[in-house]
Coordinates of C-alpha atoms (C1' of nucleotides) in Angstrom, one line a residue:
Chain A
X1 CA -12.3 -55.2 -47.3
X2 CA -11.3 -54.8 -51.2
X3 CA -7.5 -53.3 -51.8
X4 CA -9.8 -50.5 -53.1
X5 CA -11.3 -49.9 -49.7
X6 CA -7.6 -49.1 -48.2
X7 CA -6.5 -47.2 -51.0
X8 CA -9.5 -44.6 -50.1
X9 CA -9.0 -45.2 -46.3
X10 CA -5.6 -44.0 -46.6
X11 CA -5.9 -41.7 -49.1
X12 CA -8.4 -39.7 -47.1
X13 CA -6.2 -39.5 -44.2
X14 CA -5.0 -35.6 -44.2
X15 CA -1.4 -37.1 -43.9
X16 CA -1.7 -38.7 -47.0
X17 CA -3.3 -36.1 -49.1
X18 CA -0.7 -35.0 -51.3
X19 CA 1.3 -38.6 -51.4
X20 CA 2.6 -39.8 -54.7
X21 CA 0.6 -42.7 -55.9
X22 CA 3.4 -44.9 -56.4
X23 CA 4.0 -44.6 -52.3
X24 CA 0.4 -45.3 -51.8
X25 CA 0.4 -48.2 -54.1
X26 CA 3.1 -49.8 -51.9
X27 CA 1.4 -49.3 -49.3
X28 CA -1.8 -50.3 -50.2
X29 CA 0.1 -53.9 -51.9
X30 CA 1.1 -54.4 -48.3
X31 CA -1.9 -53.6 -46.4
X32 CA -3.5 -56.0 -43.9
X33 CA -6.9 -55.7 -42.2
X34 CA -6.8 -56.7 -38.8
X35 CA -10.1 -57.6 -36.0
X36 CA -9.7 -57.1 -32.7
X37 CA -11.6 -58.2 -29.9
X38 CA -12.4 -56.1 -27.3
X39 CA -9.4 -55.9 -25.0
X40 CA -7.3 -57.4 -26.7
X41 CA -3.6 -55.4 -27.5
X42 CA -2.6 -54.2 -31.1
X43 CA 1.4 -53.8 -29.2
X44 CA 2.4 -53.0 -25.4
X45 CA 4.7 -50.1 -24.4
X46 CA 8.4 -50.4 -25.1
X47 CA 7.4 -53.0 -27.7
X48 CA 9.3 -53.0 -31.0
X49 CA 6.7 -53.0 -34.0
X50 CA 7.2 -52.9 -38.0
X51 CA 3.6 -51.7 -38.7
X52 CA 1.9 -48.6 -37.9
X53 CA -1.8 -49.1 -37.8
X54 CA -5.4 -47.0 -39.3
X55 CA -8.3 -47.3 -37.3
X56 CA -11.4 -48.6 -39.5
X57 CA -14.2 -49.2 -36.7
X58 CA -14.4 -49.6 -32.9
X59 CA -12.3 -47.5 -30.7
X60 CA -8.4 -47.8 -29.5
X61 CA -7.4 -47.0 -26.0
X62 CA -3.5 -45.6 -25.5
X63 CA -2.2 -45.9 -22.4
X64 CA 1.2 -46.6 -20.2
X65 CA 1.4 -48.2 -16.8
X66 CA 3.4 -48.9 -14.2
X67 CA 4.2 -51.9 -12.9
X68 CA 1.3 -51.3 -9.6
X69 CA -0.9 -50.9 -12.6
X70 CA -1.8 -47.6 -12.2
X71 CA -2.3 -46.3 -15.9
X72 CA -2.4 -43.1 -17.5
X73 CA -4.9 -42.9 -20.8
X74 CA -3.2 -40.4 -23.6
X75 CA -6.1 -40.5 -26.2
X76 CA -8.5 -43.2 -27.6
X77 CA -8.8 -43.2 -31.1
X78 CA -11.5 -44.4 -33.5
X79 CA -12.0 -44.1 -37.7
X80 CA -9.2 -42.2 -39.7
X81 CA -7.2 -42.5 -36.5
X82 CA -3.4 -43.4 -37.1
X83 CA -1.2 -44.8 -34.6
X84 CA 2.6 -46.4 -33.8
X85 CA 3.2 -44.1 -36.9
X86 CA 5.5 -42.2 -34.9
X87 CA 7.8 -44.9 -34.2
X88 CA 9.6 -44.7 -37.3
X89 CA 11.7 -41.7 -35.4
X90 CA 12.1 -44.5 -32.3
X91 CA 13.6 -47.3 -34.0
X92 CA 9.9 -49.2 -34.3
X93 CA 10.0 -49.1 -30.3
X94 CA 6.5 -48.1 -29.3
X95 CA 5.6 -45.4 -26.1
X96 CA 2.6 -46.6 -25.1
X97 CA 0.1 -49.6 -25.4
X98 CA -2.9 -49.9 -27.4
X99 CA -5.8 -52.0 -26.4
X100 CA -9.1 -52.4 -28.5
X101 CA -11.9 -51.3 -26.0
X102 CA -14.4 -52.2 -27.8
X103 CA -14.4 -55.1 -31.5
X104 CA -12.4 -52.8 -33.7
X105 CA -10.8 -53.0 -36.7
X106 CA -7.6 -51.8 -38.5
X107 CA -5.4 -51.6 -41.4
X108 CA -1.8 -52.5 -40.8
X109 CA 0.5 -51.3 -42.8
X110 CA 4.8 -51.2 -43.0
X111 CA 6.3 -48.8 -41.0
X112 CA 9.6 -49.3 -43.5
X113 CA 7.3 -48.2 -46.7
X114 CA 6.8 -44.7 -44.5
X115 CA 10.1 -44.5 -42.8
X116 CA 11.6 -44.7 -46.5
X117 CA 9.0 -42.1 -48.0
X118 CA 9.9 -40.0 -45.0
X119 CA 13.1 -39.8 -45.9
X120 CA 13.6 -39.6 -49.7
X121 CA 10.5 -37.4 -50.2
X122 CA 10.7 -34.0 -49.3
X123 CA 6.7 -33.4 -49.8
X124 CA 5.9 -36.1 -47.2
X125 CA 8.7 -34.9 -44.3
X126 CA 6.4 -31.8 -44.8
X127 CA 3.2 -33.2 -44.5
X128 CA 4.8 -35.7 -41.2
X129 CA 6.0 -32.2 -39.9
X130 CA 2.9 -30.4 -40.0
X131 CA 1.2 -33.3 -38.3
X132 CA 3.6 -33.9 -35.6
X133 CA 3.3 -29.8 -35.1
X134 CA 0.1 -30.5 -34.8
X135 CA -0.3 -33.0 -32.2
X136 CA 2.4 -31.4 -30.6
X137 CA -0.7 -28.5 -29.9
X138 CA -2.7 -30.4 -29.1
X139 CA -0.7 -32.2 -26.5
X140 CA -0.1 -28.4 -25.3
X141 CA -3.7 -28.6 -24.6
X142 CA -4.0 -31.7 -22.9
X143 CA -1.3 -30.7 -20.0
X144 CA -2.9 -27.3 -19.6
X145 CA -6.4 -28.5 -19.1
X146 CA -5.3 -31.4 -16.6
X147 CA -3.8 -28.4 -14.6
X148 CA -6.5 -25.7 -14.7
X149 CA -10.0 -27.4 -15.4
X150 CA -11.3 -29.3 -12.5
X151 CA -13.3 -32.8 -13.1
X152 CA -16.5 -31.2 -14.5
X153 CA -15.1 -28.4 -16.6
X154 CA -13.0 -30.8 -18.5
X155 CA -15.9 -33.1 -19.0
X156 CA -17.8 -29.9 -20.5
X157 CA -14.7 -29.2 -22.7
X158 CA -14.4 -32.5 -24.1
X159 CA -18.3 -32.4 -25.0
X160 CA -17.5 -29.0 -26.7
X161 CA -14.8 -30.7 -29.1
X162 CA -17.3 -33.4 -30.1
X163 CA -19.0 -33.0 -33.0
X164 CA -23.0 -32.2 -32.4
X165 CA -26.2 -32.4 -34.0
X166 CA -29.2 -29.9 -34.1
X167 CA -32.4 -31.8 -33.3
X168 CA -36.0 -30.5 -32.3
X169 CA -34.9 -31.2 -28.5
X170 CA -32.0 -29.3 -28.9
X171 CA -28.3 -29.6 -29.6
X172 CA -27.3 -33.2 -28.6
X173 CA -24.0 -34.5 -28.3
X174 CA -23.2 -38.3 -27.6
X175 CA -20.2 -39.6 -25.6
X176 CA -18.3 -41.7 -27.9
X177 CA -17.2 -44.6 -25.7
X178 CA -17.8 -46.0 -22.2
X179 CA -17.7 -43.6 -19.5
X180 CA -15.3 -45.7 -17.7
X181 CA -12.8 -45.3 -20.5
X182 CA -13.4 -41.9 -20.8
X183 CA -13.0 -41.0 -17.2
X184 CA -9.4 -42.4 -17.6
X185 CA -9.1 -40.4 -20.4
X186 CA -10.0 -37.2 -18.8
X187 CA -7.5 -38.0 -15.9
X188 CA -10.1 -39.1 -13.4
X189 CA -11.8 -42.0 -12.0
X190 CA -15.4 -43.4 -12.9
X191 CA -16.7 -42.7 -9.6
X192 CA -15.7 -38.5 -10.4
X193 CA -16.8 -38.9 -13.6
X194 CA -20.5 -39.9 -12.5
X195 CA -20.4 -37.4 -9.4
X196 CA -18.9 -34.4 -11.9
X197 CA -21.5 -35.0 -14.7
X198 CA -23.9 -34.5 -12.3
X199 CA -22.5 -31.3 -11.2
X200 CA -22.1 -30.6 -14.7
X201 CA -25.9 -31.0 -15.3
X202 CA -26.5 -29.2 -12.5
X203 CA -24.2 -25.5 -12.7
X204 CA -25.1 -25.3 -16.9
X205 CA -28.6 -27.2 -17.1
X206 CA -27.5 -29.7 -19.6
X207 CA -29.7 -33.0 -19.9
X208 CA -27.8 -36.7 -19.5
X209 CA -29.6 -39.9 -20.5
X210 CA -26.9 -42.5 -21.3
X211 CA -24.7 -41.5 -23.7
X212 CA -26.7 -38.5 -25.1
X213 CA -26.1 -35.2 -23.9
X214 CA -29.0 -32.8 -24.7
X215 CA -28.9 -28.9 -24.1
X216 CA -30.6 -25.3 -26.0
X217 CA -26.7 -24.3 -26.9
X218 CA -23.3 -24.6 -26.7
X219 CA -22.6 -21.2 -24.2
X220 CA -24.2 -23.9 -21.5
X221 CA -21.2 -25.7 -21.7
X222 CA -18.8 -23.0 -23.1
X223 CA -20.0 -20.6 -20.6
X224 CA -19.0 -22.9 -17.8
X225 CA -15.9 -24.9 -19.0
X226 CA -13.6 -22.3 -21.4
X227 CA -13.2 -19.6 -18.4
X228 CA -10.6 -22.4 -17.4
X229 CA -8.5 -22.6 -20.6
X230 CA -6.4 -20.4 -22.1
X231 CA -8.1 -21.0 -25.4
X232 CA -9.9 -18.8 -27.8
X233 CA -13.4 -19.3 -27.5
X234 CA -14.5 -20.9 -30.5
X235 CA -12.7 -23.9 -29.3
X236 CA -10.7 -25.8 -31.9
X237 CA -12.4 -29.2 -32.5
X238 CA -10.7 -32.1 -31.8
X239 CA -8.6 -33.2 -34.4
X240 CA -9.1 -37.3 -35.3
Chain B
X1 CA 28.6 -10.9 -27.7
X2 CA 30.6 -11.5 -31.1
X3 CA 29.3 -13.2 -34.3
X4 CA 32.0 -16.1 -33.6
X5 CA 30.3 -16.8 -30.4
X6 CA 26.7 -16.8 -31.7
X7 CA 28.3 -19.0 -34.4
X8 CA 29.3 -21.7 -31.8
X9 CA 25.8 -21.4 -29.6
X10 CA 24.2 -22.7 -32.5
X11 CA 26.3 -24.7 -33.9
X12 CA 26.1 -26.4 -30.6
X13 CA 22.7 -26.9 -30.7
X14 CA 21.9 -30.7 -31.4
X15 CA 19.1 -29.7 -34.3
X16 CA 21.7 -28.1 -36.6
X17 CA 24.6 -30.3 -35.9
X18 CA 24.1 -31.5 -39.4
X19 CA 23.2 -28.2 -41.2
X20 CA 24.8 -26.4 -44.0
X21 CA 27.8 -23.4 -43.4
X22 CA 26.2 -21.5 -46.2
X23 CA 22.8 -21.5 -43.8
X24 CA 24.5 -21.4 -40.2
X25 CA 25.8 -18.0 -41.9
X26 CA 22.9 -16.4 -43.1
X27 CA 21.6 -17.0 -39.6
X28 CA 24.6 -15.9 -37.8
X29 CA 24.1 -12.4 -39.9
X30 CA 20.8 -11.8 -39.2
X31 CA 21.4 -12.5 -35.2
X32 CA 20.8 -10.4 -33.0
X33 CA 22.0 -10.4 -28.6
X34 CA 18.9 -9.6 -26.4
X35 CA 19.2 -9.6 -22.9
X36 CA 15.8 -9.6 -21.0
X37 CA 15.0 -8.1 -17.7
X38 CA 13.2 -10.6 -14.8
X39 CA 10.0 -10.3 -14.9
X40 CA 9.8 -9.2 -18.9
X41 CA 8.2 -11.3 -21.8
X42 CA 9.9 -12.6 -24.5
X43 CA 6.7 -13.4 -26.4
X44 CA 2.8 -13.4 -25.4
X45 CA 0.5 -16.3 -26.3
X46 CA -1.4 -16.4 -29.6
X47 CA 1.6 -13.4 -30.8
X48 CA 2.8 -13.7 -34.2
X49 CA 6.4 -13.5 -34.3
X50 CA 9.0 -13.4 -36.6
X51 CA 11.7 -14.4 -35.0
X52 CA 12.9 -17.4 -32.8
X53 CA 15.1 -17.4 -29.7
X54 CA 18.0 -19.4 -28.1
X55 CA 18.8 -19.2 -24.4
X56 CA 22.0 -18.0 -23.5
X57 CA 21.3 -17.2 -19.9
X58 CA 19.0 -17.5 -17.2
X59 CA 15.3 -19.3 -17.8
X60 CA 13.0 -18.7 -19.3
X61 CA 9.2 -19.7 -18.4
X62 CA 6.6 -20.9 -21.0
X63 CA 3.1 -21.4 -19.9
X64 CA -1.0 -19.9 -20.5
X65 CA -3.1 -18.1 -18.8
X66 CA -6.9 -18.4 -18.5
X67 CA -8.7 -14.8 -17.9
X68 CA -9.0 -15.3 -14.8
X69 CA -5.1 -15.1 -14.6
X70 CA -4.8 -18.8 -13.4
X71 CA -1.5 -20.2 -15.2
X72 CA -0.3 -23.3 -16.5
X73 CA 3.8 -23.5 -16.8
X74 CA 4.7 -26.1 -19.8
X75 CA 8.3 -25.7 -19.2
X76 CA 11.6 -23.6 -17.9
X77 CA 14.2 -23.5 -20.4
X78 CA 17.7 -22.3 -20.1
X79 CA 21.3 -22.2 -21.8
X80 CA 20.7 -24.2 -24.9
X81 CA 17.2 -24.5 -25.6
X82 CA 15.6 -22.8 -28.7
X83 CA 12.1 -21.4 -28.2
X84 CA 9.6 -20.1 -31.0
X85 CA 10.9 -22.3 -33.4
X86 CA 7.8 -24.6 -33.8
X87 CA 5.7 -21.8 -34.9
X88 CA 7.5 -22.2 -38.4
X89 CA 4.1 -24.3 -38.3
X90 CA 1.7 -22.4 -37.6
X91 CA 2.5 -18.9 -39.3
X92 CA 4.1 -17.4 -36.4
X93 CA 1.7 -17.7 -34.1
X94 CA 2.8 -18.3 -30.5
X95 CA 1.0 -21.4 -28.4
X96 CA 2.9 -19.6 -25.1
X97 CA 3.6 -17.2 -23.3
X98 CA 7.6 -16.8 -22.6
X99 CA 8.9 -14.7 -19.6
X100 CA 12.0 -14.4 -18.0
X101 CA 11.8 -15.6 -14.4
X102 CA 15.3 -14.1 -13.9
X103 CA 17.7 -11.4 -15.8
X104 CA 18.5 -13.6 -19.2
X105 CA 19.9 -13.4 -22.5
X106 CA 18.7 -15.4 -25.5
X107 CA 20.0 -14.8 -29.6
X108 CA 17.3 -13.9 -31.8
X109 CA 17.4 -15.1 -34.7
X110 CA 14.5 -14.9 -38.0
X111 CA 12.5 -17.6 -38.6
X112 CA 12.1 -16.9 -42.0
X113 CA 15.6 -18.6 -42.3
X114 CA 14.8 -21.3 -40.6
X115 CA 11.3 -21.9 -42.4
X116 CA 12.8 -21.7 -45.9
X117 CA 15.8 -24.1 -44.7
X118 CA 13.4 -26.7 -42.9
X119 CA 11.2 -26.5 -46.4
X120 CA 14.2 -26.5 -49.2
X121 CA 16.8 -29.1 -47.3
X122 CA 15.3 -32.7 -46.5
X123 CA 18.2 -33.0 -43.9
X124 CA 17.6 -30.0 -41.8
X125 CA 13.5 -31.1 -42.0
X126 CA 14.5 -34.8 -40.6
X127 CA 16.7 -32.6 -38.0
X128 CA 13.4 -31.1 -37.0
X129 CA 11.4 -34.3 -37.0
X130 CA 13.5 -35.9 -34.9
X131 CA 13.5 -33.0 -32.3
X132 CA 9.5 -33.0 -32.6
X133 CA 9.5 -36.8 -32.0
X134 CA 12.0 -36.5 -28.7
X135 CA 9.6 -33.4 -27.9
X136 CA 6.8 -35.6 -28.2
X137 CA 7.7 -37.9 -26.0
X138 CA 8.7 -35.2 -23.5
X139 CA 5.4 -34.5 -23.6
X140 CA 3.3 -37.6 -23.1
X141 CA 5.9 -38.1 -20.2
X142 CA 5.0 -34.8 -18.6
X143 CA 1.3 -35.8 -18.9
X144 CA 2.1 -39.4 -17.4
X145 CA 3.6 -37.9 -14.4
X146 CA 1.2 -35.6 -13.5
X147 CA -1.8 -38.3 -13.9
X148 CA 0.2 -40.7 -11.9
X149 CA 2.7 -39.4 -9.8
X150 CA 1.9 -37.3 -6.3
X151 CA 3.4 -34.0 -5.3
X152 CA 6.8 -35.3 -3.7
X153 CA 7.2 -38.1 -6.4
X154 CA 7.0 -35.6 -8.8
X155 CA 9.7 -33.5 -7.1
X156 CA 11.7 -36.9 -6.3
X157 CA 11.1 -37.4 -10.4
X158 CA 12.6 -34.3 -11.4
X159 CA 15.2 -34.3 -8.9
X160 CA 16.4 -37.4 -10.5
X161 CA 16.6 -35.8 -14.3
X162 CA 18.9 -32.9 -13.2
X163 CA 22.7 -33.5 -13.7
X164 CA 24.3 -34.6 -10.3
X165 CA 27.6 -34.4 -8.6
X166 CA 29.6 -36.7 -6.5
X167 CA 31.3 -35.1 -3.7
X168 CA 32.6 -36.0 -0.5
X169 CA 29.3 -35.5 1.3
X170 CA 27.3 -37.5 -0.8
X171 CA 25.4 -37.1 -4.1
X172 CA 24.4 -33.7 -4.8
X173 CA 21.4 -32.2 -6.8
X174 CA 20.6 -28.5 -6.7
X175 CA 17.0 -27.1 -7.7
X176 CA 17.6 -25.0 -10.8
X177 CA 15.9 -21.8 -10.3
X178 CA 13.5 -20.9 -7.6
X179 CA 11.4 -23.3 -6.0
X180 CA 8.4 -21.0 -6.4
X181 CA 8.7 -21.6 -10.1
X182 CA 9.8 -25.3 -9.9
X183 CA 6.2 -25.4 -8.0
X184 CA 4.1 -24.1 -10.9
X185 CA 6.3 -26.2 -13.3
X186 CA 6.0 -29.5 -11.8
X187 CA 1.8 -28.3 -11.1
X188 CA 1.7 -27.5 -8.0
X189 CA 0.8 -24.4 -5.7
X190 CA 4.1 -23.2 -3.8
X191 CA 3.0 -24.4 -0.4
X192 CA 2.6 -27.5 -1.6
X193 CA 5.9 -27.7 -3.1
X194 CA 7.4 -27.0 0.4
X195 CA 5.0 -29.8 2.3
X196 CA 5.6 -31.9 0.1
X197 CA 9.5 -31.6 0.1
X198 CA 9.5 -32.2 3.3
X199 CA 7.4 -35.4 3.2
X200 CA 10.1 -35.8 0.3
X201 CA 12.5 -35.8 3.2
X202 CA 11.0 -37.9 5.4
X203 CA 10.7 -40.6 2.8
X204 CA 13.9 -41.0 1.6
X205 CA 16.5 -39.3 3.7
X206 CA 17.3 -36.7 1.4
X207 CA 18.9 -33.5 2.9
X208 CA 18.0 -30.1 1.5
X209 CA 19.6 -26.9 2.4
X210 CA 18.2 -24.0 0.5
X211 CA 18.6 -24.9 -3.3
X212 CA 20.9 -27.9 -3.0
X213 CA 19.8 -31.3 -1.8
X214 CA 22.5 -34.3 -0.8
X215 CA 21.9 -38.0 -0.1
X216 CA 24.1 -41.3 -0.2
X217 CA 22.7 -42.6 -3.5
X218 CA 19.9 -41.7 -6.3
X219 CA 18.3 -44.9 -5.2
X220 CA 16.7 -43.4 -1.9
X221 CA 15.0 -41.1 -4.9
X222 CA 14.2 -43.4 -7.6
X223 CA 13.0 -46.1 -5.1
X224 CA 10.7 -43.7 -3.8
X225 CA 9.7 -41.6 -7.1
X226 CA 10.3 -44.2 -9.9
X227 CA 7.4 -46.9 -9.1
X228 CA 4.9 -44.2 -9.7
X229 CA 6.0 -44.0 -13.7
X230 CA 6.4 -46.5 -16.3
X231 CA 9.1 -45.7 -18.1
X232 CA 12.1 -47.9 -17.2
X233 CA 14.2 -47.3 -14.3
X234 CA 17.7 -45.7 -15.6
X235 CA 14.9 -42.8 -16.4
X236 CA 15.9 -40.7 -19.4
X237 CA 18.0 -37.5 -18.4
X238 CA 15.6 -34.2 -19.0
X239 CA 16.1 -32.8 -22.9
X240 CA 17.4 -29.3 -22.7
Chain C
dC1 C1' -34.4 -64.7 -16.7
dG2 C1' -30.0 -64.4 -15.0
dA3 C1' -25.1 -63.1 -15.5
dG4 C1' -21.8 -59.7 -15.9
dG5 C1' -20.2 -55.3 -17.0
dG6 C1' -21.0 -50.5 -16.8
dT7 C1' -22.7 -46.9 -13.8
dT8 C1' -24.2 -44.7 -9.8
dT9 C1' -24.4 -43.8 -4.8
dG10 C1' -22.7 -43.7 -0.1
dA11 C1' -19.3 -43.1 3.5
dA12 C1' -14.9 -42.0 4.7
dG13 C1' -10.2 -40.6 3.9
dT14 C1' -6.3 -38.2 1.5
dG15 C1' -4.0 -34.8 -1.0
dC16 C1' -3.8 -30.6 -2.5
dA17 C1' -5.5 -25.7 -2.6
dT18 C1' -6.4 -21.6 -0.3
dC19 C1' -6.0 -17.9 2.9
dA20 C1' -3.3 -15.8 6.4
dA21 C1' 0.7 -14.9 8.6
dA22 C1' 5.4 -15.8 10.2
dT23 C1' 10.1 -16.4 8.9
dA24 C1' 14.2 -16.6 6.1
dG25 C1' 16.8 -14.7 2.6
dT26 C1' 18.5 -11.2 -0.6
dG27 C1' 19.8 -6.9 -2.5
dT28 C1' 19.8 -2.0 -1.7
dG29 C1' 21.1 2.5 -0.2
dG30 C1' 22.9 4.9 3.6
Chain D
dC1 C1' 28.6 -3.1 7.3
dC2 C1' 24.0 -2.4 8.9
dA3 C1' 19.1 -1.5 8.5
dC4 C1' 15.3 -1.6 5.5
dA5 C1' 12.5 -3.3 1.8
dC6 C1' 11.1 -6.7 -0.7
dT7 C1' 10.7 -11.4 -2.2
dA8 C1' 11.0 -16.3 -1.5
dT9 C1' 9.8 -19.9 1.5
dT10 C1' 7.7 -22.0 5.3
dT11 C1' 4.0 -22.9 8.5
dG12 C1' -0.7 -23.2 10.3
dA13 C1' -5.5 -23.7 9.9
dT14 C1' -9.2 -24.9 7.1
dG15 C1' -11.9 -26.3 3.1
dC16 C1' -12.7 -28.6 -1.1
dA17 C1' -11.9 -31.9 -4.8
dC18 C1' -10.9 -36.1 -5.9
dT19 C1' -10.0 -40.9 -4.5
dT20 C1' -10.9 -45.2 -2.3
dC21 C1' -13.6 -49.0 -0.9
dA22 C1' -18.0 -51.0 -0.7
dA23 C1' -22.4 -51.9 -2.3
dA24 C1' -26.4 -51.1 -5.0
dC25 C1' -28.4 -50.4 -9.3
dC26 C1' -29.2 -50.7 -14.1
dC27 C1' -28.8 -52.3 -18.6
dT28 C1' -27.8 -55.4 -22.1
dC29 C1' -27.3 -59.6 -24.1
dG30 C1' -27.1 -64.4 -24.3

DNA sequence: CGAGGGTTTGAAGTGCATCAAATAGTGTGG
DNA sequence: CCACACTATTTGATGCACTTCAAACCCTCG
C-alpha cells in the first residue's frame, strides 16, 4: 500500500477530519502496514504499546481473560476501525487484547505523534473528546442490552445496526464474521447463539441461510428486539 | 449551604483540580443548593438539560427503562461525583435517567460554563479526557464482570472496591445504600441478591449483619471473587 | 476425497428470574 | 414508648434461559 493509500485511510477516519496536514503528514511518514494471520495478536492486555493501530481488511477481536480462560469479547472491529488509540491517556498500557480472527490487515502508526497533537492542539482534544463521548454511548448501550435483552433479542438488535440491502427477496442483512465470534460478542455461547437464531426465525419470520439473513422489513426484527431497550426506535446504527 | 462551601466541593473534585479561579468563580456564582426528595428525579432519559450536578448527599441512581418499565441501573453515585456533565457532548441531551434512591442534595451548576471552558482552555479539555478515559475503563470493567462473573462473585467484587476498616473484630465492609438497589446495580433481581449472599457466605466465611459485613482478611473475598476477572489482583478501588 | 473448523443438535444441569408469601426493620403518630 | 403502616429483605416453590458436555453434521479448502 502507497503512502497515498494511508494518507486517505486516515484522513477519512471522522477523527481525523479536521486535522492539520502537517500532523497527518507525520503521521502518514511514520505509517507501517502490518498482515496478520488469523489468530495471531496485534498486543495482549496490560501490554505496553507505542502504536495505535487502523484496521484496513479482515476483522479484530477485543477481548480480556482471566487466567481460567474464560474471556469477555468488548467489540470486533473491521475497516476504518481504530484501536489502542486510547492508550495515550494509560501510559501506552493497553486494556484488552486484540487478536486477528480472520487475515487482516492494519496501519500502525505512533501513539507519541497523537499523544503530542492531543495535547498542543486544541482542535484535536475536541475531535478525541467527542469520540471518546461517543463510545462512551455506546458502551452505555452495550451494558444495558446485556441486562435487558435476552439471547435472541440481542441477536435481532445487532442485525438491526448492520447495514442492509434491498434485493428482490427482500431486505437481507449478512453477519459479518463467524458466528462463533459473534456469539462471544453478544455475551453468549455458540451453542445459544444457534438455538436463539432459531427462535429468532421462528417468533419474527426472518429467513437464515449461512450468513445471510433475509426478511420483508425491518419491524420483523424491530418489532421483536427494541421493546427490550430503552432506545428510540430508529435505532442508531452502529458506529465503525 | 454558603458560596465558600460550594467553592471547596468543587474545587475538590479531581477534574478541576487544575482549573482556573477566574472559572471556579463564574461557576461558584451561578450555583445553586438542591436538595431532592427519595424517590424524585433529578433528570429523565433523552432530557435536555442545562445544567450539571454534583452530589453532596445521599445517591443517586442512573439507569433506562425499556416501555415495558424493565430497568437497567448503570451506576449509584454519591458525595463527590458529578453527573450530567458528559452531555456537554451531546447538546444536553440526557443518556439516563437520575433519581434519588434516598433524600439527597447535589449543586447545580450550568453547563454552559463548563462547555465554553472545556472548548476555550486545552487544560481543562485534557482534565476531561482523562476522566472520560478512567470512565472508559470503568466501563469495559462493568461489562467484563457481568459477562464473567456470577451473582455472589459479583457481590464478593464490589465488596472488595468499597473502602474498608480494621477493627477489633476483623475487617469491615458495609453495603452502601440498600441492598435492593445494590441488586439492580450489580444486575441482579433482589432475591437473587439475598441467595446469593448467602452462598457468598458460605464460600468464604464472611459475616453479614444487616448492611455491614466482617471477615479476618480481604483474601477470603478476593480468593473467591477475583479468579472470575482479569484485571490484576490488588483490583483498582471504585472511581467515585 | 479427506481433514478440520464452524455450526447444529441432544441431553442434562445450573443459575437466575419469577411469583407468592413470610419476616424483619424502620419511621410515624398516638 | 408502643402499635401500626410501610418498606426492605428473606424464604420457598417453580419455571425458564442459558450453559455444559458430547456428538453429529456440514462446509470449505487443500
Amino acid at each position: 500500500m502507497q503512502k497515498d493509500d494511508i494518507y486517505k485511510k486516515i484522513k477519512a477516519l471522522k477523527l481525523f477530519h479536521g486535522a492539520s496536514d502537517a500532523f497527518l503528514a507525520r503521521l502518514v511518514s511514520q505509517a507501517q502496514m502490518l498482515d496478520i494471520e488469523k489468530g495471531k495478536l496485534l498486543f495482549l492486555h496490560e501490554e505496553t504499546i507505542d502504536r495505535f493501530f487502523i484496521v484496513t481488511k479482515g476483522w479484530i477481536k477485543l477481548f480480556r481473560e482471566t487466567v481460567e480462560g474464560t474471556q469477555a469479547v468488548f467489540d470486533v472491529l473491521t475497516e476504518g476501525a481504530m484501536l489502542g488509540d486510547e492508550t495515550i491517556f494509560q501510559n501506552g498500557v493497553t486494556s484488552y487484547t486484540a487478536e486477528a480472527i480472520e487475515k487482516s490487515a492494519v496501519i500502525s502508526l505512533p501513539l507519541s505523534i497523537l499523544k503530542e497533537e492531543v495535547e498542543n492542539n486544541p482542535k484535536m482534544a475536541q475531535a478525541v473528546l467527542f469520540q471518546m463521548a461517543e463510545i462512551n454511548r455506546q458502551k452505555d448501550k452495550e451494558l444495558e442490552h446485556r441486562t435487558i435483552q435476552n439471547a435472541p433479542q440481542r441477536i435481532g438488535c445487532f442485525l438491526l445496526r448492520l447495514p442492509h440491502e434491498n434485493t428482490e427477496d427482500g431486505v437481507l442483512i449478512k453477519f459479518p464474521y463467524d458466528k462463533t465470534v459473534l456469539a462471544y460478542r453478544l455475551g453468549m455461547q455458540p451453542e445459544t447463539f444457534s438455538r436463539a437464531l432459531k427462535k429468532l426465525k421462528q417468533e419474527t419470520g426472518v429467513k437464515v441461510h449461512g450468513a445471510k439473513v433475509v426478511m420483508e422489513n425491518l419491524y420483523q426484527l424491530s418489532d421483536y428486539a427494541c421493546p427490550a431497550c430503552s432506545s428510540e426506535m430508529p435505532c442508531a446504527k452502529q458506529e465503525a
